[in-house]
mmCIF file of N, CA and C in Angstrom:
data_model
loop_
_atom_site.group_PDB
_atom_site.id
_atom_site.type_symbol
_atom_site.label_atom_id
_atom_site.label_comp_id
_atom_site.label_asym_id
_atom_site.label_seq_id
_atom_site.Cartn_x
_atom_site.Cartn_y
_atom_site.Cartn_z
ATOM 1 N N UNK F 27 -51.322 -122.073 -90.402
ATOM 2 C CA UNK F 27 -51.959 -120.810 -90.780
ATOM 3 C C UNK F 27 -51.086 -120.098 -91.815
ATOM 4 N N UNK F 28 -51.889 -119.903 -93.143
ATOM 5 C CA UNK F 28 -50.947 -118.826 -93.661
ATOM 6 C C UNK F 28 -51.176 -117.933 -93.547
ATOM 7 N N UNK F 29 -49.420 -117.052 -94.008
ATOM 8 C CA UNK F 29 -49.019 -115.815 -92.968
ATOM 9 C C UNK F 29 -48.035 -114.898 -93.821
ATOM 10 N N UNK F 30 -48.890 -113.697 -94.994
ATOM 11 C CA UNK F 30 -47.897 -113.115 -95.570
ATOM 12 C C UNK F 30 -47.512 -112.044 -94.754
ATOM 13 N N UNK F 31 -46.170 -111.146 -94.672
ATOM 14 C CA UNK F 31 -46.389 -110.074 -93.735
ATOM 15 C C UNK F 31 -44.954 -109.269 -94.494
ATOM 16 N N UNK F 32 -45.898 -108.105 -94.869
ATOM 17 C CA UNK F 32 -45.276 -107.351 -95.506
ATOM 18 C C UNK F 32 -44.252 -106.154 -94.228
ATOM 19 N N UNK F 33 -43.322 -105.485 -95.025
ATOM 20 C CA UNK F 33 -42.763 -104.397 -94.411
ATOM 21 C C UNK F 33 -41.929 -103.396 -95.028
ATOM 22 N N UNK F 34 -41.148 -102.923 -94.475
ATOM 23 C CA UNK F 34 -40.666 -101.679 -95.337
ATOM 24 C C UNK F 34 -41.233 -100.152 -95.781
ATOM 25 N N UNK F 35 -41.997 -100.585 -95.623
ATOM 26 C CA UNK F 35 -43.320 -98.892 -96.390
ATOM 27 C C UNK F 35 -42.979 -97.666 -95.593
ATOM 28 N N UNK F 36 -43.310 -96.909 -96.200
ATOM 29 C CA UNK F 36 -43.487 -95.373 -95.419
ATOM 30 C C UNK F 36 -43.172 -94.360 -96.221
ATOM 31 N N UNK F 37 -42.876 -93.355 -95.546
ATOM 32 C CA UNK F 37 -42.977 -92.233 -95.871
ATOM 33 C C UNK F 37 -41.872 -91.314 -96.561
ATOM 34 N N UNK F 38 -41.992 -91.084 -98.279
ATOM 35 C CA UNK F 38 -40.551 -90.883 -98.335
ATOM 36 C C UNK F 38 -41.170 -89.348 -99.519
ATOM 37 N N UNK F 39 -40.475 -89.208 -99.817
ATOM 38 C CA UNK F 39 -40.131 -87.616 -100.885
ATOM 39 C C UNK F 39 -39.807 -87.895 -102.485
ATOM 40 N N UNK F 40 -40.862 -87.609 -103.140
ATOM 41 C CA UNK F 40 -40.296 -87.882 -104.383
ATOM 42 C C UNK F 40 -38.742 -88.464 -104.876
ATOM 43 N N UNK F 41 -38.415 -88.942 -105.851
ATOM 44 C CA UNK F 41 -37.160 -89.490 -105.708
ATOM 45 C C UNK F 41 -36.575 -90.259 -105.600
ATOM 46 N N UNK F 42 -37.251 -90.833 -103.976
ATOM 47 C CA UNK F 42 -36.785 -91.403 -103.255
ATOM 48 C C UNK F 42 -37.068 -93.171 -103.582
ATOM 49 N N UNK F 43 -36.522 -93.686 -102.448
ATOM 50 C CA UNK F 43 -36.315 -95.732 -102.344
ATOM 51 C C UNK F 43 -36.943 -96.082 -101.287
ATOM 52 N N UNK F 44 -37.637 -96.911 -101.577
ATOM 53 C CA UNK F 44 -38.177 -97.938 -100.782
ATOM 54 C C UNK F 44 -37.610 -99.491 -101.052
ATOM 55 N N UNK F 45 -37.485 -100.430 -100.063
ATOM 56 C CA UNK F 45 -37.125 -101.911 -100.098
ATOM 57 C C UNK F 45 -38.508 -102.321 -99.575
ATOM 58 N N UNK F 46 -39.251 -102.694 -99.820
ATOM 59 C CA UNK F 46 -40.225 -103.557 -99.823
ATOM 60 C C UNK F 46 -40.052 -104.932 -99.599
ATOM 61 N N UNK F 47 -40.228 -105.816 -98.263
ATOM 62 C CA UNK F 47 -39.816 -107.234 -97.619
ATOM 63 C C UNK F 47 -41.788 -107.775 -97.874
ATOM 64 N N UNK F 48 -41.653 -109.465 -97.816
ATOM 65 C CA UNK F 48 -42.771 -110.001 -97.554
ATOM 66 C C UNK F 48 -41.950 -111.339 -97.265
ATOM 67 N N UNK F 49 -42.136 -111.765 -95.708
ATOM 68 C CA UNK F 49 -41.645 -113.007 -95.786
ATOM 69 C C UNK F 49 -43.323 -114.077 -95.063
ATOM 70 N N UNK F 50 -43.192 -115.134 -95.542
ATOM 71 C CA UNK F 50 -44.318 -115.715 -96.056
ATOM 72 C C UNK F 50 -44.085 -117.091 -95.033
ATOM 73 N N UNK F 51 -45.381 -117.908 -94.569
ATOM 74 C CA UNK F 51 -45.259 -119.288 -94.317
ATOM 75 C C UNK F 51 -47.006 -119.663 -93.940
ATOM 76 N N UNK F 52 -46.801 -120.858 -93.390
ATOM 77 C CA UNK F 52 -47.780 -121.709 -93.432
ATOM 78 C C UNK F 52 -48.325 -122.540 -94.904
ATOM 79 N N UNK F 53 -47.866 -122.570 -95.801
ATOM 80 C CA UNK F 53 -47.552 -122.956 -96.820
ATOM 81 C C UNK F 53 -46.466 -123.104 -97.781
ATOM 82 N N UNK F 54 -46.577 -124.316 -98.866
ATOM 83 C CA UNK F 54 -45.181 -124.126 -99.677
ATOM 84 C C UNK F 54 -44.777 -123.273 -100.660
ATOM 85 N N UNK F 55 -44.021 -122.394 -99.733
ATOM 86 C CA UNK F 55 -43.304 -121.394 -100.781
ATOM 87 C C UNK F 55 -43.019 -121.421 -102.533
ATOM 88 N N UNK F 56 -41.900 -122.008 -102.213
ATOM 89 C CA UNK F 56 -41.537 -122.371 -103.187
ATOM 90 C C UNK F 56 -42.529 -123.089 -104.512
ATOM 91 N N UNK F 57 -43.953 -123.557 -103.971
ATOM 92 C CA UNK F 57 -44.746 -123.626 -104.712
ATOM 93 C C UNK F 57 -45.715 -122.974 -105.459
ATOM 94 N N UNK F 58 -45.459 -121.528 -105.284
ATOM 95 C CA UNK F 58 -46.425 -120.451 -105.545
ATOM 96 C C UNK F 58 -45.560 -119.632 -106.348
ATOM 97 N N UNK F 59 -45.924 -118.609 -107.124
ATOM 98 C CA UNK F 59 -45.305 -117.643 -107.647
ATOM 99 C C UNK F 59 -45.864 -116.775 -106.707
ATOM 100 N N UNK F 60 -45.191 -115.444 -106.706
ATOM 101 C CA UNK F 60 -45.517 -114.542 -105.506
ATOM 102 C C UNK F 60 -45.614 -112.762 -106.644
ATOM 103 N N UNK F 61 -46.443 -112.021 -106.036
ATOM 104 C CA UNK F 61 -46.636 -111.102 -106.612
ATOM 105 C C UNK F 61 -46.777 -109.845 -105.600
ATOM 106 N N UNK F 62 -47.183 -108.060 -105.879
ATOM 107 C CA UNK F 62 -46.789 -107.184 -105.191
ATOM 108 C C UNK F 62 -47.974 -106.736 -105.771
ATOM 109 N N UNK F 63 -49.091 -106.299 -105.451
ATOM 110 C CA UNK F 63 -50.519 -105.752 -105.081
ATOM 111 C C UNK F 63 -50.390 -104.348 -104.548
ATOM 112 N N UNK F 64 -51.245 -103.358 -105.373
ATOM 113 C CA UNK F 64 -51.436 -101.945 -104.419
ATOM 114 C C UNK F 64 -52.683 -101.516 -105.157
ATOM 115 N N UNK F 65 -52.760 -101.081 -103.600
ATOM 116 C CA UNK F 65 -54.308 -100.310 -104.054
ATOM 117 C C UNK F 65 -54.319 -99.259 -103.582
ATOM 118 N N UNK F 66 -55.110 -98.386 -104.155
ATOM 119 C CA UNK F 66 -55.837 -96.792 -103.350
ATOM 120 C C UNK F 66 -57.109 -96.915 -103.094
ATOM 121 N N UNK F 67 -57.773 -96.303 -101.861
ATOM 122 C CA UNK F 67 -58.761 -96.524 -101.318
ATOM 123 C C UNK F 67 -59.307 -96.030 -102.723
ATOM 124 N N UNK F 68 -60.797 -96.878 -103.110
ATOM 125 C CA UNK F 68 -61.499 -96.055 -103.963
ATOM 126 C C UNK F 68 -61.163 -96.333 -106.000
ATOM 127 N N UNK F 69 -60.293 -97.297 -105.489
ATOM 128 C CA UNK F 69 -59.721 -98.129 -107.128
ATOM 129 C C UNK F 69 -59.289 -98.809 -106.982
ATOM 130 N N UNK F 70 -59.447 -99.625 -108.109
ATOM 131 C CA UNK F 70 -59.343 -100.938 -108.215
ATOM 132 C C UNK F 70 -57.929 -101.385 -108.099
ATOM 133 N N UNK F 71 -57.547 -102.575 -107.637
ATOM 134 C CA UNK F 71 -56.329 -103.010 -107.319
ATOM 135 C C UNK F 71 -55.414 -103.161 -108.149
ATOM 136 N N UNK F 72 -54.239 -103.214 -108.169
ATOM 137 C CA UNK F 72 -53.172 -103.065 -109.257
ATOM 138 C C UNK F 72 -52.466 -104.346 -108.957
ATOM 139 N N UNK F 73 -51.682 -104.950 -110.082
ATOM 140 C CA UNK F 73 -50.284 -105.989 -109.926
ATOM 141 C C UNK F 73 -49.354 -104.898 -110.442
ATOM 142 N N UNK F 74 -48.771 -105.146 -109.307
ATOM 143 C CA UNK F 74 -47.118 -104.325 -109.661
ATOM 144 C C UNK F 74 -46.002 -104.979 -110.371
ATOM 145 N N UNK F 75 -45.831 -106.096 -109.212
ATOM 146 C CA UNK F 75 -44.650 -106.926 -110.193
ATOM 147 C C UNK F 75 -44.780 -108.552 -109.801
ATOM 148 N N UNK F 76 -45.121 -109.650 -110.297
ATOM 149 C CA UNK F 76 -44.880 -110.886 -109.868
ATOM 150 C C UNK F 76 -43.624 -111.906 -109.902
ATOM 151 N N UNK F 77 -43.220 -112.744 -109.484
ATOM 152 C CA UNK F 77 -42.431 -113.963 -109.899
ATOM 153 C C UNK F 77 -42.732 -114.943 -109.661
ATOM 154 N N UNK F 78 -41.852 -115.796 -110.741
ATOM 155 C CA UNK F 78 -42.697 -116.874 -110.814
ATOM 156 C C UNK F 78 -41.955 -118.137 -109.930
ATOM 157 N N UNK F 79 -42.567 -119.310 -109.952
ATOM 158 C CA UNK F 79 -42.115 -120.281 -108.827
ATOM 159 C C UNK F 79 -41.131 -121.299 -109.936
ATOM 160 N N UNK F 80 -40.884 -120.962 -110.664
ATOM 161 C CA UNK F 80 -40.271 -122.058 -111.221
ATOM 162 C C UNK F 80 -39.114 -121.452 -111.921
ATOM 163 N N UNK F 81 -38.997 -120.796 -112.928
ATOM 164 C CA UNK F 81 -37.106 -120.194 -113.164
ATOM 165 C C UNK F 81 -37.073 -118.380 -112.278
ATOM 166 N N UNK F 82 -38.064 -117.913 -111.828
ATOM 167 C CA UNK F 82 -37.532 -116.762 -111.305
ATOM 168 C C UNK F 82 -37.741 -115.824 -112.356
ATOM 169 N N UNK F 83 -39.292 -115.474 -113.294
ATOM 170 C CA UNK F 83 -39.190 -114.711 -114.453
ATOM 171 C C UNK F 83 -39.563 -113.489 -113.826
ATOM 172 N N UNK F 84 -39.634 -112.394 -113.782
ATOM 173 C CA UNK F 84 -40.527 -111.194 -113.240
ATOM 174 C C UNK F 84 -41.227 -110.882 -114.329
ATOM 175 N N UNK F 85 -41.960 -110.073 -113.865
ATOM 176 C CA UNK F 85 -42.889 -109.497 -114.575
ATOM 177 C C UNK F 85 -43.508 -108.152 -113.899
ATOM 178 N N UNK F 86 -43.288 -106.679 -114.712
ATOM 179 C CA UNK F 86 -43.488 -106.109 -113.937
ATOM 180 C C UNK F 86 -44.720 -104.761 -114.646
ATOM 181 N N UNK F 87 -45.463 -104.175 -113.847
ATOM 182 C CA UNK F 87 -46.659 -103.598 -114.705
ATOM 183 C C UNK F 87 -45.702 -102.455 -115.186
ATOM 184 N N UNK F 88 -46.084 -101.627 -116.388
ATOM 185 C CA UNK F 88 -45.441 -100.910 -117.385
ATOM 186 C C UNK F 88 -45.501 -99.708 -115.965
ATOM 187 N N UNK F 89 -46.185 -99.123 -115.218
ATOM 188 C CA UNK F 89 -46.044 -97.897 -114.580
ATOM 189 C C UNK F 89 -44.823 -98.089 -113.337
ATOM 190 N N UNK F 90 -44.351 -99.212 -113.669
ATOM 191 C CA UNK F 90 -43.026 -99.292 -112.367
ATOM 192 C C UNK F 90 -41.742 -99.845 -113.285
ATOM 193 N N UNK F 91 -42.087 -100.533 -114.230
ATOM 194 C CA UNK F 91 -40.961 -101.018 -115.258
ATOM 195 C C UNK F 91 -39.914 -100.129 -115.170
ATOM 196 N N UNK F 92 -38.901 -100.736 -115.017
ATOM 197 C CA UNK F 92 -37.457 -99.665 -115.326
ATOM 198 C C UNK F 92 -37.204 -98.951 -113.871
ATOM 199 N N UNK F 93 -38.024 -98.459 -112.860
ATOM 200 C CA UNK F 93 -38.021 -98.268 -111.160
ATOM 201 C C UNK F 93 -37.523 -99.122 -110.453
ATOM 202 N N UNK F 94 -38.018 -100.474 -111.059
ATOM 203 C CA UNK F 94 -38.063 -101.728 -109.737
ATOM 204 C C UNK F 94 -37.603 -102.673 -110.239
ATOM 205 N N UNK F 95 -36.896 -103.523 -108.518
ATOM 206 C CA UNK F 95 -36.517 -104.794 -109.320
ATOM 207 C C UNK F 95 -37.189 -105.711 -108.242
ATOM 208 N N UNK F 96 -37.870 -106.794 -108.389
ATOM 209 C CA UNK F 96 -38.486 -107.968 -107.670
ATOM 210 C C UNK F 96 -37.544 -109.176 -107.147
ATOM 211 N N UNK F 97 -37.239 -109.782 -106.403
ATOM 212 C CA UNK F 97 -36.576 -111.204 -106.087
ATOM 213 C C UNK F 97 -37.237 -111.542 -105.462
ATOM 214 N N UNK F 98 -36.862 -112.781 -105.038
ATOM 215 C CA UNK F 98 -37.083 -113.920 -103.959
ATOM 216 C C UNK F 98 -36.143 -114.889 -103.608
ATOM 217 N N UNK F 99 -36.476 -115.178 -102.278
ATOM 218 C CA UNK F 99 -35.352 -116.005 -101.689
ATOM 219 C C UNK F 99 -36.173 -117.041 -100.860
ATOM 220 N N UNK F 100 -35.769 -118.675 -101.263
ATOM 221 C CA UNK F 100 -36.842 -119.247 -101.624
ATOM 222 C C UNK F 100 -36.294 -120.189 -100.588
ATOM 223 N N UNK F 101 -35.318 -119.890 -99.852
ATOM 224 C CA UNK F 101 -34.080 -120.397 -98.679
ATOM 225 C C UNK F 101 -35.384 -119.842 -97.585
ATOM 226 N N UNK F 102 -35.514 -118.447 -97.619
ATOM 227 C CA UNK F 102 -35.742 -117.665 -96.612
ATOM 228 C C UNK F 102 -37.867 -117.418 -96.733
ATOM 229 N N UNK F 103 -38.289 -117.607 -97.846
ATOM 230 C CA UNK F 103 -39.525 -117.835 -97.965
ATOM 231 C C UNK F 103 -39.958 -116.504 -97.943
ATOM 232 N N UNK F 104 -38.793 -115.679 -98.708
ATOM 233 C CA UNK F 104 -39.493 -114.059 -98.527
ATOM 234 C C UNK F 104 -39.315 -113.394 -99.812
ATOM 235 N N UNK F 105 -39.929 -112.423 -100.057
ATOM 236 C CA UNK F 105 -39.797 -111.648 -101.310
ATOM 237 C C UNK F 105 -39.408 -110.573 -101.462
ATOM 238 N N UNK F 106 -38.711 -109.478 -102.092
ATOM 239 C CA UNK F 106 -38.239 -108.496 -102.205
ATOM 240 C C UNK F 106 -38.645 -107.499 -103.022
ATOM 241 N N UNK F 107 -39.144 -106.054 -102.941
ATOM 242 C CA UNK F 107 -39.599 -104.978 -104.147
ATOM 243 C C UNK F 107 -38.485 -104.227 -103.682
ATOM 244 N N UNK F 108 -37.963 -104.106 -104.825
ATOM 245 C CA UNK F 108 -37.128 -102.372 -104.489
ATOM 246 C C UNK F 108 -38.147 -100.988 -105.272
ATOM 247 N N UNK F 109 -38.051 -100.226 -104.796
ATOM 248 C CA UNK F 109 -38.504 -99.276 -105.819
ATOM 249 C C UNK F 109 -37.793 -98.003 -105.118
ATOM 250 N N UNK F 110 -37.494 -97.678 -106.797
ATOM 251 C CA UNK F 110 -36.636 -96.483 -106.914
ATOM 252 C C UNK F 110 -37.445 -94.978 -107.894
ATOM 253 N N UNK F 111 -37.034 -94.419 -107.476
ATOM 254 C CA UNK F 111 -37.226 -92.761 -108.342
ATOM 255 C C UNK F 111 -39.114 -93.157 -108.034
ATOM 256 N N UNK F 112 -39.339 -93.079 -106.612
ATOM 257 C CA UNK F 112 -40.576 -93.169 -106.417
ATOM 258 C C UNK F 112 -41.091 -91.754 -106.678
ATOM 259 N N UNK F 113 -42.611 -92.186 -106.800
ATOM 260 C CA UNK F 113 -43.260 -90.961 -107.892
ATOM 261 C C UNK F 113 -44.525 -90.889 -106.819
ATOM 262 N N UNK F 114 -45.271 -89.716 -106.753
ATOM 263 C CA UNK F 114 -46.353 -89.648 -106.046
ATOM 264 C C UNK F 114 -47.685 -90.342 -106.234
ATOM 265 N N UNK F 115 -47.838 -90.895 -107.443
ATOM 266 C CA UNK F 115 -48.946 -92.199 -107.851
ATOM 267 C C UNK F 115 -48.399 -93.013 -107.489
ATOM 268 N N UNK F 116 -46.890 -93.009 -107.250
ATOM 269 C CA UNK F 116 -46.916 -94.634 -106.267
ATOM 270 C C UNK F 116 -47.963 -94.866 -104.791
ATOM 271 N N UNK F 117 -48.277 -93.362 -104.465
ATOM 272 C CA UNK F 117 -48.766 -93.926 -103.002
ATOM 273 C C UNK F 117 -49.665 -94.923 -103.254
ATOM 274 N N UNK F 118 -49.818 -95.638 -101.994
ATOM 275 C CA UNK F 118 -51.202 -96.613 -102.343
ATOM 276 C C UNK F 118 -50.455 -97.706 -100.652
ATOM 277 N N UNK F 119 -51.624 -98.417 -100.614
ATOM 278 C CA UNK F 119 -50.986 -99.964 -99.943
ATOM 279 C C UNK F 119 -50.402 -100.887 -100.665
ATOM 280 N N UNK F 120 -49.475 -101.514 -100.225
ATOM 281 C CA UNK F 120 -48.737 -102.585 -100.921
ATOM 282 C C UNK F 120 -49.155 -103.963 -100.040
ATOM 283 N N UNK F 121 -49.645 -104.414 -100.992
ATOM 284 C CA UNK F 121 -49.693 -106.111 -100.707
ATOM 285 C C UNK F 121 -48.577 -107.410 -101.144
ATOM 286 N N UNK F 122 -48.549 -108.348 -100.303
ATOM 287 C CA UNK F 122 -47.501 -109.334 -101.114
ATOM 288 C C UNK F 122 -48.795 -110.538 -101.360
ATOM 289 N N UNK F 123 -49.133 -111.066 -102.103
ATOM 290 C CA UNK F 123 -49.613 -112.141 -102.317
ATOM 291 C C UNK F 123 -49.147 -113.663 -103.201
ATOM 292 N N UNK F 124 -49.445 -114.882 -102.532
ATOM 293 C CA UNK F 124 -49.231 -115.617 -103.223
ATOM 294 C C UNK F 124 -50.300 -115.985 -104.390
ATOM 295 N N UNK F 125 -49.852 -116.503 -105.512
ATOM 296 C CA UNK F 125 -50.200 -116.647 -106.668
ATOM 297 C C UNK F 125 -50.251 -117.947 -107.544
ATOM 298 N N UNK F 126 -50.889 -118.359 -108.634
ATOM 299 C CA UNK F 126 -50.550 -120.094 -109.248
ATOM 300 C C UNK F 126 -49.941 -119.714 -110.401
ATOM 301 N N UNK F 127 -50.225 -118.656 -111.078
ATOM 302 C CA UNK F 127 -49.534 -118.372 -112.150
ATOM 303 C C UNK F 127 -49.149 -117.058 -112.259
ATOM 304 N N UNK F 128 -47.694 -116.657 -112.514
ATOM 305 C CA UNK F 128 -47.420 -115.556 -112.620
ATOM 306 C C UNK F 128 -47.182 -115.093 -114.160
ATOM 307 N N UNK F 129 -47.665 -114.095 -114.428
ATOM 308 C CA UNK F 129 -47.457 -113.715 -116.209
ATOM 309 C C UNK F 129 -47.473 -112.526 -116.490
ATOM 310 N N UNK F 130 -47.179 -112.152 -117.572
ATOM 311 C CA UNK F 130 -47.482 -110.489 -118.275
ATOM 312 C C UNK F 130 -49.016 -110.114 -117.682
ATOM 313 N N UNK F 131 -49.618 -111.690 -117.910
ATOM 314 C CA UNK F 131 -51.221 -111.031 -117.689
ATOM 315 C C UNK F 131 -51.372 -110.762 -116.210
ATOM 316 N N UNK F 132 -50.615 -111.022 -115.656
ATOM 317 C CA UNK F 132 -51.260 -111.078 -113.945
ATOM 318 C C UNK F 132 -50.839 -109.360 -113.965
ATOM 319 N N UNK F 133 -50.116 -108.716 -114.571
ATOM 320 C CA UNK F 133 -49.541 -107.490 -113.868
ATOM 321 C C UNK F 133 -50.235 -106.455 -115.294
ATOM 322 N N UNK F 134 -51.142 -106.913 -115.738
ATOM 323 C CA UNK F 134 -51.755 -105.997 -117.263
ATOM 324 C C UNK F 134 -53.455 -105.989 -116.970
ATOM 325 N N UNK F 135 -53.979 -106.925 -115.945
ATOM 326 C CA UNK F 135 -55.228 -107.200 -115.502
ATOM 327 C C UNK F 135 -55.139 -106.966 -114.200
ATOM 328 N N UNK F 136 -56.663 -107.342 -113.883
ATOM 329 C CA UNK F 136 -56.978 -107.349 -111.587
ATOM 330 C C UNK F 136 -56.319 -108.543 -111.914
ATOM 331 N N UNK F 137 -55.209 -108.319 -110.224
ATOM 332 C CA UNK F 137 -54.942 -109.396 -110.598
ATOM 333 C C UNK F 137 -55.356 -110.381 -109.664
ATOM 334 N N UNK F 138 -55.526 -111.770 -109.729
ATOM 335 C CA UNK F 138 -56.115 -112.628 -108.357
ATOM 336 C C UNK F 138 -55.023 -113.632 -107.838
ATOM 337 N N UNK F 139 -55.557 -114.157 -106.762
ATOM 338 C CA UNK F 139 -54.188 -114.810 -105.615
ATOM 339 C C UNK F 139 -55.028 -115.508 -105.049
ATOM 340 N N UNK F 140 -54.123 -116.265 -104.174
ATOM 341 C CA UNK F 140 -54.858 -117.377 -103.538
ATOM 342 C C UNK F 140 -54.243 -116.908 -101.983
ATOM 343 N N UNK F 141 -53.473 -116.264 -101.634
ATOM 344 C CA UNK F 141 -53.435 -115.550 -100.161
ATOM 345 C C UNK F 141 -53.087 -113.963 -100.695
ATOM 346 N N UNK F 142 -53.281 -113.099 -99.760
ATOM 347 C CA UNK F 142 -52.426 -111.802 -99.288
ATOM 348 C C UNK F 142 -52.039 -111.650 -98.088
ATOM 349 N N UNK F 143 -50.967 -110.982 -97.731
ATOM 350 C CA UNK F 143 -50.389 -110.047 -96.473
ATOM 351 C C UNK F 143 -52.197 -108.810 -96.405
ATOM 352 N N UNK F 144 -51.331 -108.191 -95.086
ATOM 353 C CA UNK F 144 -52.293 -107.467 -94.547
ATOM 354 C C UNK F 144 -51.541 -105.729 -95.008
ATOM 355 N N UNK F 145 -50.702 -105.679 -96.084
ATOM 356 C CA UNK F 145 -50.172 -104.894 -96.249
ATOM 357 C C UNK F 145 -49.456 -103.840 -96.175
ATOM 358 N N UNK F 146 -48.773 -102.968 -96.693
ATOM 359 C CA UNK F 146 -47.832 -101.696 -95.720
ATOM 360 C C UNK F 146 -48.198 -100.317 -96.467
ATOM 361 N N UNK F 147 -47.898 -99.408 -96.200
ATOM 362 C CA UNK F 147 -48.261 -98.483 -97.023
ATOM 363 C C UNK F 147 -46.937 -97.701 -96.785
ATOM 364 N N UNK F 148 -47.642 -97.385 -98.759
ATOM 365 C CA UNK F 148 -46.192 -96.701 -99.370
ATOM 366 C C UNK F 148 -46.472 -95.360 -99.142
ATOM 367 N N UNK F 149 -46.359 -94.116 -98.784
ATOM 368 C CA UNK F 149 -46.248 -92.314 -99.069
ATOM 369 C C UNK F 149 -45.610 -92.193 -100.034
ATOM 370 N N UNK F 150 -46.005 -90.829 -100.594
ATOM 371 C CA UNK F 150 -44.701 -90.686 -102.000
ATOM 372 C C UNK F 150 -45.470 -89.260 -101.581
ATOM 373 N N UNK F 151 -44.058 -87.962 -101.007
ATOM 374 C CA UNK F 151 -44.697 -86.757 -100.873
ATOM 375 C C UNK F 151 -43.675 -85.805 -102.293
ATOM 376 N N UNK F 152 -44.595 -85.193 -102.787
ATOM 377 C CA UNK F 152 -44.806 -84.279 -104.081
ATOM 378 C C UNK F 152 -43.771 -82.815 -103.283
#
């Protein structure tokens, strides 16, 4: 069974940091590029930041660029968002999903996946 399962989220104050975890199985990791999904009820879904399965490129959408940094640990089959100097349009749910190709375009378009987590949700209070 695959099994993304996000964590970390909640409730924080302008400013502020979040670590964002997704550790992943029932499939090969290491064969997917993996990406970070959020939505707000009521709009359309966003790519935040992806990486890719083969040198580790990120890619991250221009409204988090320079906030965040993405990894993965490909030992541990999990993924990492940091986000920093969170802003109140960050709120939303965060998804981790796996992916076949990760690119500029996956995080500039909807983006699509071949699994998601059941997601966490981020607060960002003003």
């Amino acid at each position: 069974e695959v099994q993304l399962v996000e964590s970390g989220g909640g409730l924080v104050q302008t400013g502020g940091s979040l670590r964002l975890s997704c550790a992943a199985s029932g499939f090969t990791f290491g064969q997917y590029g993996v990406g970070w999904v959020r939505q707000v009820p009521g709009k359309e879904r966003e790519g935040v930041a992806c990486i890719s399965k083969s040198d580790g490129s990120v890619w991250y959408a221009d409204s988090v660029k320079g906030r965040s940094t993405m990894s993965r640990d490909n030992a541990k089959n999990t993924v990492y968002l940091q986000l920093n100097s969170l802003k109140p349009e960050d709120t939303a749910i965060y998804y981790c999903a796996a992916l076949v190709k990760c690119s500029i375009w996956w995080v500039r378009t909807i983006p699509r996946y071949d699994y998601r987590g059941q997601g966490t949700q981020v607060t960002v209070s003003s």
